[in-house]
Coordinates of C-alpha atoms in Angstrom, one line a residue:
M1135 CA 156.0 83.4 24.2
A1136 CA 158.1 83.5 27.5
Y1137 CA 158.8 86.7 29.6
V1138 CA 160.0 87.6 33.0
V1139 CA 158.1 89.6 35.6
A1140 CA 159.0 90.8 39.1
K1141 CA 156.9 89.8 42.1
S1142 CA 156.3 92.0 45.1
N1143 CA 158.2 89.7 47.4
G1144 CA 161.6 90.1 45.6
T1145 CA 161.2 87.0 43.5
W1146 CA 161.0 86.8 39.7
E1147 CA 158.7 84.6 37.6
A1148 CA 159.3 83.4 34.1
R1149 CA 156.0 83.0 32.4
E1150 CA 154.5 81.8 29.1
S1151 CA 151.7 83.3 27.3
V1152 CA 149.4 80.8 25.5
R1153 CA 146.3 81.1 23.3
T1154 CA 143.2 79.3 24.5
G1155 CA 139.5 79.3 23.2
K1156 CA 138.7 81.8 26.1
G1157 CA 141.5 84.2 25.0
P1158 CA 145.2 84.5 26.1
R1159 CA 146.4 83.0 29.3
S1160 CA 149.5 83.2 31.2
R1161 CA 151.1 80.4 33.2
T1162 CA 154.2 80.5 35.5
L1163 CA 157.0 78.2 34.3
A1164 CA 159.3 79.0 37.4
S1165 CA 159.7 81.3 40.3
F1166 CA 163.4 82.2 41.1
R1167 CA 165.7 84.8 42.9
E1168 CA 168.3 84.3 40.4
L1169 CA 168.1 82.9 36.9
T1170 CA 170.6 80.1 37.2
P1171 CA 171.3 77.1 34.7
E1172 CA 169.1 74.9 37.1
V1173 CA 166.2 77.4 36.7
E1174 CA 166.6 77.5 33.0
V1175 CA 166.5 73.7 32.9
K1176 CA 163.2 73.8 34.7
I1177 CA 161.7 76.5 32.6
R1178 CA 162.6 74.7 29.3
G1179 CA 161.0 71.4 30.7
R1180 CA 157.7 73.2 31.7
S1181 CA 157.4 75.2 28.4
S1182 CA 154.8 74.1 25.8
G1183 CA 157.2 75.4 23.1
T1184 CA 160.9 76.0 22.4
I1185 CA 162.7 78.5 24.4
E1186 CA 166.0 80.1 23.5
I1187 CA 168.0 80.6 26.6
E1188 CA 169.9 83.5 25.5
D1189 CA 166.6 85.1 24.7
L1190 CA 165.2 84.3 28.2
R1191 CA 168.4 85.7 29.8
S1192 CA 168.1 88.9 28.0
K1193 CA 164.5 89.3 28.9
A1194 CA 165.5 88.7 32.5
L1195 CA 168.2 91.3 32.3
R1196 CA 165.8 93.7 30.9
A1197 CA 163.3 93.2 33.6
G1198 CA 166.1 93.8 36.2
A1199 CA 166.3 90.0 37.4
P1200 CA 169.7 88.8 38.5
V1201 CA 171.2 86.4 36.0
G1202 CA 173.8 83.8 37.2
T1203 CA 175.9 81.5 34.9
E1204 CA 177.4 78.1 35.7
V1205 CA 180.8 79.9 36.0
D1206 CA 179.3 82.3 38.5
R1207 CA 178.1 79.4 40.6
L1208 CA 181.3 77.5 40.5
A1209 CA 183.3 80.7 41.4
A1210 CA 181.0 81.3 44.3
R1211 CA 181.5 77.8 45.6
L1212 CA 185.3 78.1 45.2
L1213 CA 185.3 81.4 47.1
R1214 CA 183.2 79.9 49.9
A1215 CA 185.6 77.0 50.1
I1216 CA 188.6 79.1 50.4
E1217 CA 187.1 81.2 52.9
A1218 CA 186.4 77.9 54.9
G1219 CA 190.1 77.2 54.8
E1220 CA 190.2 74.9 51.8
R1221 CA 192.8 75.6 49.1
P1222 CA 193.1 74.2 45.5
S1223 CA 196.3 72.4 44.7
H1224 CA 199.3 74.5 43.7
R1225 CA 199.1 73.7 40.1
L1226 CA 195.3 74.8 40.0
R1227 CA 195.9 77.8 42.0
R1228 CA 198.7 79.0 39.6
M1229 CA 196.4 78.3 36.6
L1230 CA 193.6 80.2 38.1
L1231 CA 195.9 83.1 38.9
D1232 CA 197.2 83.1 35.4
E1233 CA 193.7 83.0 33.8
L1234 CA 192.2 85.7 36.1
G1235 CA 195.3 88.0 36.0
E1236 CA 196.5 90.3 38.6
S1237 CA 193.9 92.3 40.4
P1238 CA 194.5 95.5 42.4
E1239 CA 194.2 95.1 46.2
L1240 CA 190.6 94.6 47.4
S1241 CA 189.0 96.9 50.0
H1242 CA 188.2 95.5 53.4
E1243 CA 184.6 95.7 52.6
I1244 CA 184.9 93.5 49.5
E1245 CA 187.1 91.1 51.6
R1246 CA 184.2 90.8 54.1
M1247 CA 181.6 90.4 51.3
K1248 CA 183.5 87.3 49.8
M1249 CA 182.3 85.2 52.7
W1250 CA 178.7 85.9 51.7
T1251 CA 179.3 85.1 48.1
G1252 CA 176.9 82.2 47.3
A1253 CA 175.6 81.9 50.9
S1254 CA 172.0 80.4 50.9
M1255 CA 169.0 82.5 51.9
E1256 CA 168.7 80.4 54.9
E1257 CA 172.3 81.3 56.0
R1258 CA 171.6 85.0 55.3
G1259 CA 168.4 84.8 57.2
E1260 CA 170.0 83.3 60.2
A1261 CA 172.6 86.0 60.1
L1262 CA 170.1 88.7 60.0
V1263 CA 168.2 87.1 62.9
D1264 CA 171.5 87.1 64.9
L1265 CA 172.1 90.6 64.0
L1266 CA 168.6 91.7 65.1
G1267 CA 169.3 89.7 68.4
V1268 CA 172.4 92.0 69.0
G1269 CA 170.3 95.0 68.5
D1270 CA 167.6 93.9 71.0
N1271 CA 170.2 93.3 73.7
L1272 CA 171.6 97.0 73.3
P1273 CA 170.7 99.1 76.3
A1274 CA 167.8 101.6 75.6
R1275 CA 168.8 105.2 75.5
D1276 CA 167.8 107.4 78.5
F1277 CA 166.4 110.6 77.0
G1278 CA 166.1 112.3 80.2
E1279 CA 165.0 115.9 80.0
R1280 CA 163.4 117.1 76.8
V1281 CA 165.8 119.3 74.8
V1282 CA 164.5 122.7 74.0
F1283 CA 165.9 124.6 71.0
P1284 CA 165.9 128.4 70.9
R1285 CA 163.3 129.9 68.7
L1286 CA 164.4 131.2 65.5
R1287 CA 163.0 134.6 64.4
S1288 CA 162.3 135.2 60.7
V1289 CA 163.6 138.3 59.2
S1290 CA 160.9 140.4 57.4

């Protein structure tokens, strides 16, 4: 029987419970940050029994793990390529627009988030280190004299 558990470091584990002569044991099939088709293949390959992928996805969702699909992965790659200046052919662009339909205007925040869609953990980590470096270069605040607030008297 396979199940999904959260780890303290923000990752997830797909585990399998097996019976042994010394009682039930659990073994890790795969650790992941998002349950993707690649992770599912790894889990299926390491499992001693058969695993229904839909059942595994449902257990991951119930545990709170992010579940990605092949379509999500491809859409993220397409968005990253577009943000990098690449464009699909006119025919494919028209087909995508027709299939996806018209959408309302996206907010500025969502437009900025598109560039991080599908970014690797390494890229996100580098950006965070850069951001922390900016914070380190800000001038320290001079507190000067201590601010004294007037005493509040309670009403009895």
